[in-house]
Coordinates of C-alpha atoms and ligand atoms in Angstrom, one line a residue:
Chain A
X1 CA 0.0 0.0 0.0
X2 CA 1.4 3.4 -1.0
X3 CA 0.8 6.6 0.9
X4 CA 0.2 9.8 -1.1
X5 CA 0.2 12.9 1.0
X6 CA -1.2 16.1 -0.4
X7 CA -0.4 19.4 1.3
X8 CA -3.1 21.9 0.7
X9 CA -6.8 21.4 0.0
X10 CA -7.3 24.4 -2.4
X11 CA -8.0 24.3 -6.1
X12 CA -5.0 22.2 -7.2
X13 CA -4.6 20.0 -4.1
X14 CA -8.3 19.2 -4.0
X15 CA -8.2 18.2 -7.7
X16 CA -5.1 16.0 -7.2
X17 CA -6.5 14.4 -4.1
X18 CA -10.0 13.6 -5.4
X19 CA -8.8 12.2 -8.8
X20 CA -6.0 10.2 -7.1
X21 CA -8.5 8.7 -4.6
X22 CA -10.8 7.8 -7.4
X23 CA -8.0 6.2 -9.6
X24 CA -6.2 4.5 -6.8
X25 CA -9.2 3.1 -5.0
X26 CA -8.9 1.7 -1.5
X27 CA -5.6 -0.2 -2.2
X28 CA -3.6 2.9 -1.5
X29 CA -4.0 5.7 1.0
X30 CA -4.6 9.4 0.0
X31 CA -4.1 11.9 2.8
X32 CA -4.9 15.6 2.6
X33 CA -3.2 18.0 5.1
X34 CA -4.8 21.4 5.0
X35 CA -5.3 24.1 7.7
X36 CA -8.9 25.0 6.9
X37 CA -11.9 22.8 7.7
X38 CA -13.6 24.4 4.6
X39 CA -13.1 24.5 0.9
X40 CA -13.4 28.0 -0.7
X41 CA -14.3 28.8 -4.3
X42 CA -12.0 31.8 -4.2
X43 CA -13.2 33.5 -7.4
X44 CA -16.6 34.1 -5.9
X45 CA -15.0 35.9 -2.9
X46 CA -15.4 39.0 -5.1
X47 CA -19.2 38.7 -4.7
X48 CA -18.8 38.2 -1.0
X49 CA -16.7 41.3 -0.8
X50 CA -19.6 43.4 -2.1
X51 CA -22.3 41.6 -0.1
X52 CA -23.8 39.8 -3.1
X53 CA -23.0 36.4 -1.7
X54 CA -22.7 35.0 1.8
X55 CA -19.5 33.2 3.0
X56 CA -21.6 30.0 3.2
X57 CA -22.3 30.2 -0.5
X58 CA -18.6 30.0 -1.4
X59 CA -17.4 27.5 1.1
X60 CA -18.3 24.0 2.3
X61 CA -17.0 21.5 4.9
X62 CA -14.2 19.3 3.6
X63 CA -14.5 16.5 6.1
X64 CA -17.7 14.9 4.7
X65 CA -16.5 15.2 1.1
X66 CA -13.2 13.5 1.9
X67 CA -15.0 10.8 3.9
X68 CA -17.1 10.0 0.9
X69 CA -14.0 9.9 -1.3
X70 CA -12.1 7.7 1.1
X71 CA -9.5 10.4 1.7
X72 CA -7.9 10.8 5.1
X73 CA -8.3 14.4 6.2
X74 CA -5.8 16.0 8.6
X75 CA -6.7 19.6 9.6
X76 CA -3.2 21.0 10.0
X77 CA -0.5 23.0 8.4
X78 CA 2.7 21.4 7.2
X79 CA 5.8 23.0 8.6
X80 CA 8.6 20.8 7.5
X81 CA 9.3 18.3 4.8
X82 CA 11.8 15.5 5.6
X83 CA 12.3 14.0 2.2
X84 CA 15.0 11.5 3.4
X85 CA 13.4 10.7 6.8
X86 CA 15.4 11.4 10.0
X87 CA 17.5 9.7 12.6
X88 CA 14.4 8.2 14.1
X89 CA 12.0 7.8 11.2
X90 CA 13.2 5.7 8.3
X91 CA 10.6 6.9 5.7
X92 CA 10.2 10.4 4.2
X93 CA 7.7 12.4 6.2
X94 CA 6.2 15.8 6.8
X95 CA 5.9 17.6 10.2
X96 CA 2.4 19.1 10.6
X97 CA 0.9 21.4 13.2
X98 CA -2.8 20.9 14.0
X99 CA -5.2 23.7 13.4
X100 CA -8.2 21.7 14.4
X101 CA -10.1 23.1 17.4
X102 CA -9.2 21.2 20.5
X103 CA -5.8 20.1 19.3
X104 CA -4.4 23.4 18.0
X105 CA -0.6 23.5 17.9
X106 CA -0.1 19.8 18.4
X107 CA 2.8 18.6 16.2
X108 CA 2.8 15.2 14.6
X109 CA 4.5 13.6 11.6
X110 CA 2.9 12.1 8.5
X111 CA 4.9 9.6 6.5
X112 CA 4.6 9.5 2.7
X113 CA 5.7 7.6 -0.4
X114 CA 4.7 10.4 -2.7
X115 CA 4.1 14.0 -1.6
X116 CA 2.2 16.8 -3.5
X117 CA 2.9 20.3 -2.3
X118 CA -0.2 22.2 -3.3
X119 CA 0.0 24.9 -0.6
X120 CA -0.7 27.8 -2.9
X121 CA 0.4 31.3 -1.9
X122 CA 1.3 32.9 1.4
X123 CA -0.5 36.2 1.4
X124 CA 2.5 38.2 2.3
X125 CA 0.9 41.4 3.7
X126 CA 4.1 42.0 5.7
X127 CA 6.1 42.8 2.6
X128 CA 4.6 46.3 2.6
X129 CA 4.9 48.5 5.7
X130 CA 1.4 49.0 7.1
X131 CA -0.4 46.5 4.8
X132 CA -0.2 43.8 7.5
X133 CA 2.2 41.6 9.5
X134 CA 3.4 38.3 7.9
X135 CA 0.3 36.7 6.4
X136 CA -2.0 38.7 8.6
X137 CA -4.0 41.6 7.0
X138 CA -3.4 44.9 8.6
X139 CA -6.0 47.4 9.9
X140 CA -5.9 50.1 7.2
X141 CA -7.0 48.2 4.1
X142 CA -9.2 45.2 3.2
X143 CA -8.6 42.1 1.1
X144 CA -10.8 39.6 -0.8
X145 CA -8.2 36.8 -0.9
X146 CA -10.0 34.6 1.6
X147 CA -13.7 34.3 2.3
X148 CA -13.2 35.8 5.8
X149 CA -11.3 38.8 4.3
X150 CA -14.2 39.3 1.8
X151 CA -16.8 39.4 4.6
X152 CA -14.7 42.1 6.3
X153 CA -14.3 44.0 3.0
X154 CA -18.0 44.0 2.6
X155 CA -18.6 45.4 6.1
X156 CA -16.2 48.2 5.4
X157 CA -17.6 48.9 2.0
X158 CA -21.1 49.1 3.5
X159 CA -19.8 51.6 6.1
X160 CA -18.4 53.7 3.3
X161 CA -21.7 53.6 1.5
X162 CA -23.6 54.7 4.6
X163 CA -21.2 57.7 4.9
X164 CA -21.9 58.6 1.2
X165 CA -25.6 58.3 1.9
X166 CA -25.2 60.8 4.7
X167 CA -23.4 63.2 2.4
X168 CA -19.7 62.4 3.1
X169 CA -17.6 62.0 0.0
X170 CA -15.5 58.8 0.0
X171 CA -12.2 58.0 -1.7
X172 CA -12.0 54.4 -2.9
X173 CA -8.7 52.8 -3.9
X174 CA -8.4 49.3 -5.3
X175 CA -5.4 47.4 -6.7
X176 CA -2.1 45.9 -5.7
X177 CA -0.3 46.6 -2.5
X178 CA 3.3 46.0 -3.6
X179 CA 5.5 46.2 -6.7
X180 CA 5.7 42.4 -7.1
X181 CA 2.1 41.5 -6.8
X182 CA 0.1 39.1 -9.0
X183 CA -3.6 38.5 -9.2
X184 CA -4.4 41.9 -10.7
X185 CA -7.5 40.2 -12.3
X186 CA -9.1 39.8 -8.9
X187 CA -8.6 43.5 -8.0
X188 CA -9.9 44.4 -11.5
X189 CA -13.1 42.4 -10.9
X190 CA -13.5 43.9 -7.5
X191 CA -13.2 47.5 -8.5
X192 CA -16.0 47.1 -11.1
X193 CA -18.2 45.3 -8.6
X194 CA -17.7 48.1 -6.1
X195 CA -18.5 50.7 -8.7
X196 CA -21.7 48.7 -9.6
X197 CA -22.7 48.5 -5.9
X198 CA -22.3 52.3 -5.5
X199 CA -24.5 52.8 -8.6
X200 CA -27.1 50.5 -7.1
X201 CA -27.0 52.3 -3.8
X202 CA -27.4 55.6 -5.7
X203 CA -24.1 57.1 -4.3
X204 CA -21.7 56.7 -7.3
X205 CA -21.5 60.5 -7.6
X206 CA -20.3 60.7 -4.0
X207 CA -17.3 58.4 -4.6
X208 CA -13.9 59.0 -6.2
X209 CA -12.7 55.6 -7.3
X210 CA -9.1 55.0 -8.3
X211 CA -7.1 52.0 -9.5
X212 CA -3.5 51.5 -8.4
X213 CA -1.3 48.7 -9.7
X214 CA 2.2 47.5 -10.4
X215 CA 1.4 46.7 -14.0
X216 CA 3.5 48.8 -16.4
X217 CA 0.3 49.3 -18.4
X218 CA -3.4 48.8 -17.7
X219 CA -4.4 45.4 -18.9
X220 CA -0.9 43.8 -18.4
X221 CA -2.5 41.3 -15.8
X222 CA 0.9 39.9 -15.0
X223 CA 0.9 38.2 -18.4
X224 CA 2.6 40.9 -20.4
X225 CA -0.9 41.9 -21.7
X226 CA -2.6 40.0 -24.5
X227 CA -4.1 40.7 -27.9
X228 CA -7.6 39.5 -28.6
X229 CA -9.6 39.3 -31.7
X230 CA -12.4 41.9 -31.7
X231 CA -14.3 43.3 -34.7
X232 CA -11.6 42.0 -37.0
X233 CA -8.7 43.7 -35.1
X234 CA -6.2 42.2 -32.8
X235 CA -6.9 44.5 -29.9
X236 CA -4.5 45.0 -27.0
X237 CA -5.7 44.3 -23.5
X238 CA -4.5 47.8 -22.7
X239 CA -7.2 49.3 -24.9
X240 CA -9.7 46.8 -23.6
X241 CA -8.9 47.6 -19.9
X242 CA -8.6 51.4 -20.5
X243 CA -11.9 51.4 -22.2
X244 CA -13.6 49.7 -19.2
X245 CA -12.1 52.2 -16.8
X246 CA -12.9 55.2 -19.0
X247 CA -16.5 54.1 -19.4
X248 CA -16.9 54.0 -15.6
X249 CA -15.0 57.2 -15.0
X250 CA -12.2 55.5 -13.0
X251 CA -8.7 56.9 -13.3
X252 CA -5.7 54.7 -12.8
X253 CA -2.1 54.8 -11.5
X254 CA 0.1 52.1 -13.0
X255 CA 3.7 51.1 -12.6
X256 CA 3.3 51.7 -8.9
X257 CA 5.1 50.0 -6.0
X258 CA 3.1 50.7 -2.8
X259 CA 5.8 50.9 -0.2
X260 CA 3.8 52.1 2.8
X261 CA 0.3 52.1 4.0
X262 CA -1.0 54.2 6.9
X263 CA -4.5 55.2 8.1
X264 CA -6.2 56.7 5.0
X265 CA -3.1 57.0 2.9
X266 CA -0.8 54.9 0.7
X267 CA 2.7 55.9 -0.3
X268 CA 4.0 54.6 -3.6
X269 CA 7.0 54.8 -6.0
X270 CA 6.4 54.9 -9.8
X271 CA 8.5 53.3 -12.5
X272 CA 9.9 56.7 -13.4
X273 CA 11.2 57.0 -9.8
X274 CA 8.6 59.6 -8.8
X275 CA 7.2 59.2 -5.3
X276 CA 3.5 59.8 -4.7
X277 CA 0.7 59.5 -2.1
X278 CA -2.9 58.7 -2.4
X279 CA -5.5 59.2 0.2
X280 CA -8.4 56.8 0.7
X281 CA -11.4 56.1 2.9
X282 CA -11.7 52.5 1.7
X283 CA -8.9 50.5 0.1
X284 CA -8.7 46.9 -1.2
X285 CA -5.1 46.1 -1.9
X286 CA -4.0 42.6 -3.0
X287 CA -0.9 41.5 -1.1
X288 CA 2.2 40.1 -2.8
X289 CA 2.4 36.3 -2.8
X290 CA 5.3 34.1 -1.7
X291 CA 5.4 30.4 -1.0
X292 CA 4.2 29.3 2.4
X293 CA 6.6 28.9 5.3
X294 CA 7.7 25.3 4.7
X295 CA 11.2 24.1 5.5
X296 CA 13.0 21.1 4.0
X297 CA 15.3 19.1 6.4
X298 CA 17.8 16.5 5.4
X299 CA 18.3 13.2 7.2
X300 CA 21.1 14.6 9.3
X301 CA 18.9 17.5 10.4
X302 CA 20.5 20.2 8.2
X303 CA 18.3 22.7 6.5
X304 CA 18.1 22.0 2.8
X305 CA 15.3 24.5 2.0
X306 CA 17.5 26.3 -0.5
X307 CA 17.8 23.1 -2.5
X308 CA 14.1 22.5 -2.7
X309 CA 12.7 26.0 -2.7
X310 CA 13.4 29.2 -4.7
X311 CA 14.2 32.4 -2.8
X312 CA 10.5 33.3 -3.0
X313 CA 9.8 30.0 -1.1
X314 CA 7.9 28.4 -4.1
X315 CA 9.1 24.8 -4.8
X316 CA 11.6 24.3 -7.6
X317 CA 10.4 21.9 -10.2
X318 CA 11.3 20.9 -13.8
X319 CA 11.5 24.5 -15.0
X320 CA 14.5 26.3 -16.6
X321 CA 15.6 28.6 -13.8
X322 CA 18.2 31.4 -14.0
X323 CA 17.3 33.0 -17.4
X324 CA 17.2 36.6 -16.3
X325 CA 17.2 38.4 -19.7
X326 CA 13.7 38.9 -21.0
X327 CA 14.9 38.6 -24.6
X328 CA 16.1 35.1 -23.8
X329 CA 12.9 33.8 -22.3
X330 CA 11.3 30.9 -24.0
X331 CA 8.0 29.2 -23.6
X332 CA 9.9 26.0 -23.0
X333 CA 11.4 27.5 -19.7
X334 CA 8.1 26.6 -18.1
X335 CA 7.7 23.3 -16.3
X336 CA 5.6 20.5 -17.6
X337 CA 5.7 17.7 -15.0
X338 CA 5.9 19.8 -11.8
X339 CA 8.2 17.2 -10.3
X340 CA 10.6 18.6 -7.7
X341 CA 14.0 19.2 -9.1
X342 CA 15.5 17.6 -5.9
X343 CA 13.2 14.6 -5.1
X344 CA 11.4 12.5 -7.7
X345 CA 8.6 11.6 -5.4
X346 CA 7.6 15.2 -4.7
X347 CA 5.4 17.4 -7.0
X348 CA 4.2 21.0 -6.8
X349 CA 1.0 21.9 -8.8
X350 CA -0.8 25.2 -8.8
X351 CA 0.7 28.3 -7.3
X352 CA 3.1 26.3 -5.1
X353 CA 5.6 25.7 -8.0
X354 CA 8.4 28.2 -8.5
X355 CA 7.9 29.9 -11.9
X356 CA 11.1 30.2 -14.0
X357 CA 10.6 34.0 -14.3
X358 CA 7.8 36.5 -14.7
X359 CA 5.7 36.7 -17.8
X360 CA 5.6 40.5 -17.9
X361 CA 8.8 42.2 -18.9
X362 CA 10.9 43.0 -15.7
X363 CA 11.1 46.7 -14.9
X364 CA 12.9 48.8 -12.3
X365 CA 12.6 52.4 -11.2
X366 CA 15.7 54.5 -11.5
X367 CA 16.0 54.0 -7.7
X368 CA 16.5 50.2 -8.3
X369 CA 13.0 49.2 -7.1
X370 CA 11.7 46.3 -9.0
X371 CA 8.1 46.9 -10.1
X372 CA 7.1 43.9 -12.1
X373 CA 3.9 41.8 -11.7
X374 CA 4.6 38.2 -10.7
X375 CA 3.1 35.6 -13.1
X376 CA -0.5 34.6 -12.3
X377 CA -1.4 30.9 -12.0
X378 CA -5.2 31.1 -12.1
X379 CA -7.8 28.5 -11.3
X380 CA -8.0 26.7 -14.6
X381 CA -4.2 26.0 -14.9
X382 CA -4.1 25.2 -11.1
X383 CA -6.9 22.6 -11.7
X384 CA -5.4 21.2 -14.9
X385 CA -2.0 20.8 -13.4
X386 CA -3.4 19.3 -10.3
X387 CA -5.1 16.6 -12.4
X388 CA -2.0 16.0 -14.5
X389 CA 0.0 15.5 -11.2
X390 CA -2.6 13.0 -10.0
X391 CA -2.2 11.1 -13.2
X392 CA 1.6 11.0 -12.8
X393 CA 1.6 9.9 -9.2
X394 CA -1.1 7.3 -9.8
X395 CA 1.0 5.9 -12.7
X396 CA 4.1 5.9 -10.5
X397 CA 2.3 4.0 -7.8
X398 CA 0.5 1.5 -10.0
X399 CA 3.0 1.0 -12.9
X400 CA 6.3 1.5 -11.1
X401 CA 8.9 4.2 -10.7
X402 CA 9.7 4.2 -14.4
X403 CA 6.2 5.2 -15.5
X404 CA 6.2 8.2 -17.8
X405 CA 5.0 11.4 -16.2
X406 CA 2.1 13.3 -17.6
X407 CA 3.1 16.6 -19.1
X408 CA 1.2 19.8 -19.3
X409 CA 2.9 23.2 -19.6
X410 CA 1.3 26.6 -19.2
X411 CA 2.8 27.3 -22.6
X412 CA 0.4 24.8 -24.1
X413 CA -2.5 25.6 -21.9
X414 CA -5.1 28.3 -22.1
X415 CA -7.1 30.0 -19.4
X416 CA -10.6 31.2 -19.4
X417 CA -11.4 34.1 -17.1
X418 CA -14.7 35.9 -16.4
X419 CA -14.6 39.2 -14.5
X420 CA -18.2 39.9 -13.6
X421 CA -19.8 43.1 -12.5
X422 CA -22.8 42.8 -10.3
X423 CA -24.7 39.6 -9.6
X424 CA -28.2 40.0 -11.0
X425 CA -29.1 37.8 -13.9
X426 CA -30.2 40.8 -16.1
X427 CA -28.4 43.8 -14.6
X428 CA -24.9 42.5 -14.5
X429 CA -22.3 42.3 -17.2
X430 CA -18.9 40.6 -17.4
X431 CA -15.7 40.7 -19.3
X432 CA -15.3 37.1 -20.5
X433 CA -11.8 36.3 -21.8
X434 CA -9.9 33.4 -23.0
X435 CA -6.1 33.4 -23.5
X436 CA -4.2 30.8 -25.4
X437 CA -1.5 29.9 -24.4
X438 CA -1.1 31.4 -20.9
X439 CA 2.6 31.8 -21.5
X440 CA 3.3 33.7 -24.7
X441 CA 5.2 31.7 -27.3
X442 CA 6.9 34.2 -29.6
X443 CA 8.4 31.4 -31.7
X444 CA 5.1 29.8 -32.4
X445 CA 3.1 33.0 -32.6
X446 CA 5.4 35.7 -33.7
X447 CA 4.0 39.2 -32.9
X448 CA 1.5 38.8 -30.1
X449 CA 2.9 35.5 -28.7
X450 CA -0.6 34.1 -28.6
X451 CA -3.0 32.4 -30.9
X452 CA -5.5 35.2 -31.6
X453 CA -8.0 32.6 -32.9
X454 CA -8.4 31.4 -29.3
X455 CA -7.6 34.6 -27.4
X456 CA -10.7 36.8 -27.1
X457 CA -12.5 39.1 -24.8
X458 CA -16.1 40.2 -24.8
X459 CA -18.3 42.2 -22.5
X460 CA -21.9 41.5 -21.9
X461 CA -24.6 39.5 -20.0
X462 CA -23.5 36.3 -21.6
X463 CA -20.2 36.2 -19.7
X464 CA -22.1 37.1 -16.6
X465 CA -24.3 34.1 -17.0
X466 CA -21.2 32.0 -17.6
X467 CA -19.7 33.3 -14.3
X468 CA -22.9 32.2 -12.5
X469 CA -22.7 28.7 -14.1
X470 CA -19.0 28.4 -13.3
X471 CA -19.7 29.2 -9.6
X472 CA -22.3 26.5 -9.2
X473 CA -20.5 24.0 -11.5
X474 CA -17.1 24.2 -9.7
X475 CA -18.7 23.9 -6.2
X476 CA -20.7 20.9 -7.5
X477 CA -17.6 19.3 -8.8
X478 CA -15.5 20.0 -5.7
X479 CA -18.3 18.4 -3.6
X480 CA -17.9 15.3 -5.8
X481 CA -21.5 15.2 -6.7
X482 CA -22.6 12.6 -9.4
X483 CA -20.8 13.2 -12.7
X484 CA -18.2 15.4 -11.1
X485 CA -15.4 14.0 -13.3
X486 CA -17.2 15.1 -16.4
X487 CA -16.8 18.8 -15.5
X488 CA -13.5 20.1 -16.9
X489 CA -11.1 21.9 -14.6
Chain B
X1 CA -23.1 68.5 -27.3
X2 CA -21.0 65.4 -26.2
X3 CA -22.7 62.1 -26.3
X4 CA -23.4 60.7 -22.9
X5 CA -21.1 57.8 -23.4
X6 CA -18.2 60.1 -24.2
X7 CA -18.5 62.4 -21.2
X8 CA -15.7 60.8 -19.3
X9 CA -13.0 61.4 -21.9
X10 CA -10.7 64.4 -21.3
X11 CA -8.3 65.7 -24.0
X12 CA -4.7 64.7 -23.4
X13 CA -5.4 62.8 -20.2
X14 CA -4.7 59.1 -19.6
X15 CA -8.1 58.1 -21.1
X16 CA -7.8 60.0 -24.4
X17 CA -6.2 57.1 -26.2
X18 CA -8.8 54.4 -25.7
X19 CA -12.1 53.5 -27.2
X20 CA -15.4 54.0 -25.7
X21 CA -18.6 52.0 -26.4
X22 CA -21.5 53.9 -28.0
X23 CA -25.1 53.5 -27.0
X24 CA -25.7 50.7 -29.5
X25 CA -22.8 48.7 -28.3
X26 CA -23.9 49.1 -24.7
X27 CA -27.4 48.1 -25.6
X28 CA -26.1 44.9 -27.2
X29 CA -24.3 44.0 -24.0
X30 CA -27.6 43.7 -22.2
X31 CA -29.8 42.7 -25.0
X32 CA -31.0 39.3 -23.9
X33 CA -31.6 37.8 -27.4
X34 CA -28.2 38.9 -28.7
X35 CA -26.5 37.8 -25.5
X36 CA -28.2 34.4 -25.6
X37 CA -26.5 33.9 -29.0
X38 CA -23.2 35.2 -27.6
X39 CA -23.6 32.9 -24.6
X40 CA -23.6 29.9 -27.0
X41 CA -20.7 31.3 -29.0
X42 CA -18.6 32.1 -25.9
X43 CA -19.3 28.7 -24.4
X44 CA -18.1 27.0 -27.6
X45 CA -15.0 29.2 -27.8
X46 CA -14.2 28.4 -24.1
X47 CA -14.8 24.7 -24.6
X48 CA -12.3 24.7 -27.5
X49 CA -9.7 26.4 -25.3
X50 CA -10.4 24.0 -22.4
X51 CA -10.2 21.1 -24.9
X52 CA -6.8 22.3 -26.2
X53 CA -5.5 22.6 -22.7
X54 CA -6.2 19.1 -21.3
Ligands
FAD1 C1 -9.9 37.1 -4.9 C2 -9.4 36.2 -5.9 C3 -10.2 36.0 -7.1 C4 -9.8 35.1 -8.0 N1 -10.5 34.9 -9.1 C5 -10.2 34.0 -10.1 C6 -11.0 33.8 -11.2 O1 -12.0 34.4 -11.4 N2 -10.6 32.8 -12.1 C7 -9.4 32.1 -11.9 O2 -9.1 31.2 -12.7 N3 -8.7 32.3 -10.8 C8 -9.0 33.2 -9.9 N4 -8.2 33.4 -8.8 C9 -7.0 32.6 -8.6 C10 -7.3 31.2 -8.0 O3 -8.0 31.3 -6.8 C11 -6.0 30.5 -7.8 O4 -5.3 30.3 -9.0 C12 -6.1 29.1 -7.2 O5 -6.8 29.2 -6.0 C13 -4.8 28.5 -7.0 O6 -4.9 27.2 -6.6 P1 -3.8 26.5 -5.6 O7 -4.4 25.2 -5.2 O8 -2.5 26.6 -6.1 O9 -3.9 27.5 -4.3 P2 -5.1 27.6 -3.2 O10 -6.4 27.4 -3.9 O11 -4.8 28.9 -2.5 O12 -4.9 26.4 -2.2 C14 -3.8 26.3 -1.3 C15 -4.2 25.5 -0.1 O13 -3.1 25.2 0.6 C16 -3.4 25.4 2.0 N5 -2.2 25.6 2.8 C17 -1.5 26.8 3.0 N6 -0.4 26.6 3.7 C18 -0.4 25.3 4.0 C19 0.5 24.5 4.8 N7 1.6 25.0 5.4 N8 0.2 23.1 4.8 C20 -0.9 22.6 4.2 N9 -1.7 23.3 3.5 C21 -1.5 24.7 3.4 C22 -4.3 26.6 2.0 O14 -5.1 26.7 3.2 C23 -5.2 26.3 0.8 O15 -6.2 25.4 1.1 C24 -8.6 34.3 -7.8 C25 -7.8 34.5 -6.7 C26 -8.2 35.5 -5.8 C27 -7.4 35.7 -4.5

């Protein structure tokens, strides 16, 4: 009997665990170690953040789902990986610290034959002074990165709306809270939802809404922008995004590294070196992401984290690291098996793997401050990679150590994204986008780097309906309801 | 007199270089019949991308 341990029950870890449990059956053990008792459909946190959904609509308890799937569920956070075992434990194992009520802080070990690190991002609020401490959100701004954060964001937004109703003008700032942030898409969706809510509440004219981000141009999205087919043109996402902001009367600050947040004010540095300040009454700033705080320890007890993890704490896999010159970047630098470069029985799908480099062109201010979006690894790639890793691990377990690994690179993978505004069936709209491939391949698609037959963007109710359907479909799938395997990632 | 849809544009400001949808384009975005057709088209397009990615 082989033991497969999956760290992280988010989008990619849950996908790996559920498929592996289905394919391996009861002959082998699948264990999920994750700190939360609930699964969260993170994209719908945006709607929670404007009060259009309740936390309960975007989360569900993991324990009954894992019980049904025959998966052992350990509510804990992993703190150390011991890939060679230790003096006292022969087998490879992970050290975990319980987060379950009643046993919080209890440390135990979990042995494994195969390990999947799907721990996603650490929300690194602490990287910006005043934005928070470590992974804890600070007191000046709000976030929508977790369902709990989104509930808090909505409370604060409602307070601002009440003030506007009583005649007090409010400044609203939405975007990224550091020069190295990713996930601009989430902030993008949030700002339009906030604007929609203000319109609904009849107070739009009482608000000055502003966007601030580390993208060098609006519509970069951490993907170096994209060109989409529209009306017979290959239209840049810059035009697409600027059009959306202009239509709603929202000005933008781009190329900004937010370096300090205080009560009612952010301080930032721009790509041209200029320093600025922006006041706010309500601000939602996405934090930068790093890998979670996981250490790797060798058999002799020495710390080998540097071997397994990149400096940003994401796990090093089969990518081509070290190519720093943008002009030398190739689509083939991106990993395809997600197997750890140090240990063949460890994999890292989703956000947990260390990307070889950004997708957007690296930029620095004259003061030497790097202001470059980190590459996004959104839900669809996280799910697809999670499933490919499940395939690989199941083959290694059932066919032997020489089994061929399943390959899927973000350079051969597309992503579908729907940024919705509002939640009503007839009064919302959405920007529905697909991009193919996620990583631009300038050898295959000279010019835009992408296949413009499969990269498109469109605004309207249709995308909005799709967003609703995706919400219900993915929660249905994650709950392993009948036919769940037929729903694509 | 400026059309309602164009009122946010200011000469030589950051939004002077983009495109703004007119009234007809905006109507299409919420026209249920047109959007129903687009719903089918977008779904097919997305499914093709999903298919190419697996
Ligand atoms: C507000 C917001 C909106 C978004 N909207 C979209 C969207 O519309 N479309 C889209 O495609 N993507 C969207 N994304 C991105 C999407 O949510 C991520 O791509 C996806 O969740 C990544 O999956 P993952 O499994 O790598 O990480 P996660 O889903 O974050 O899962 C990581 C898991 O690991 C757990 N974990 C953390 N530390 C440890 C530890 N030490 N030990 C064990 N477990 C640990 C976490 O609790 C979590 O359960 C959005 C993201 C945000 C923040």
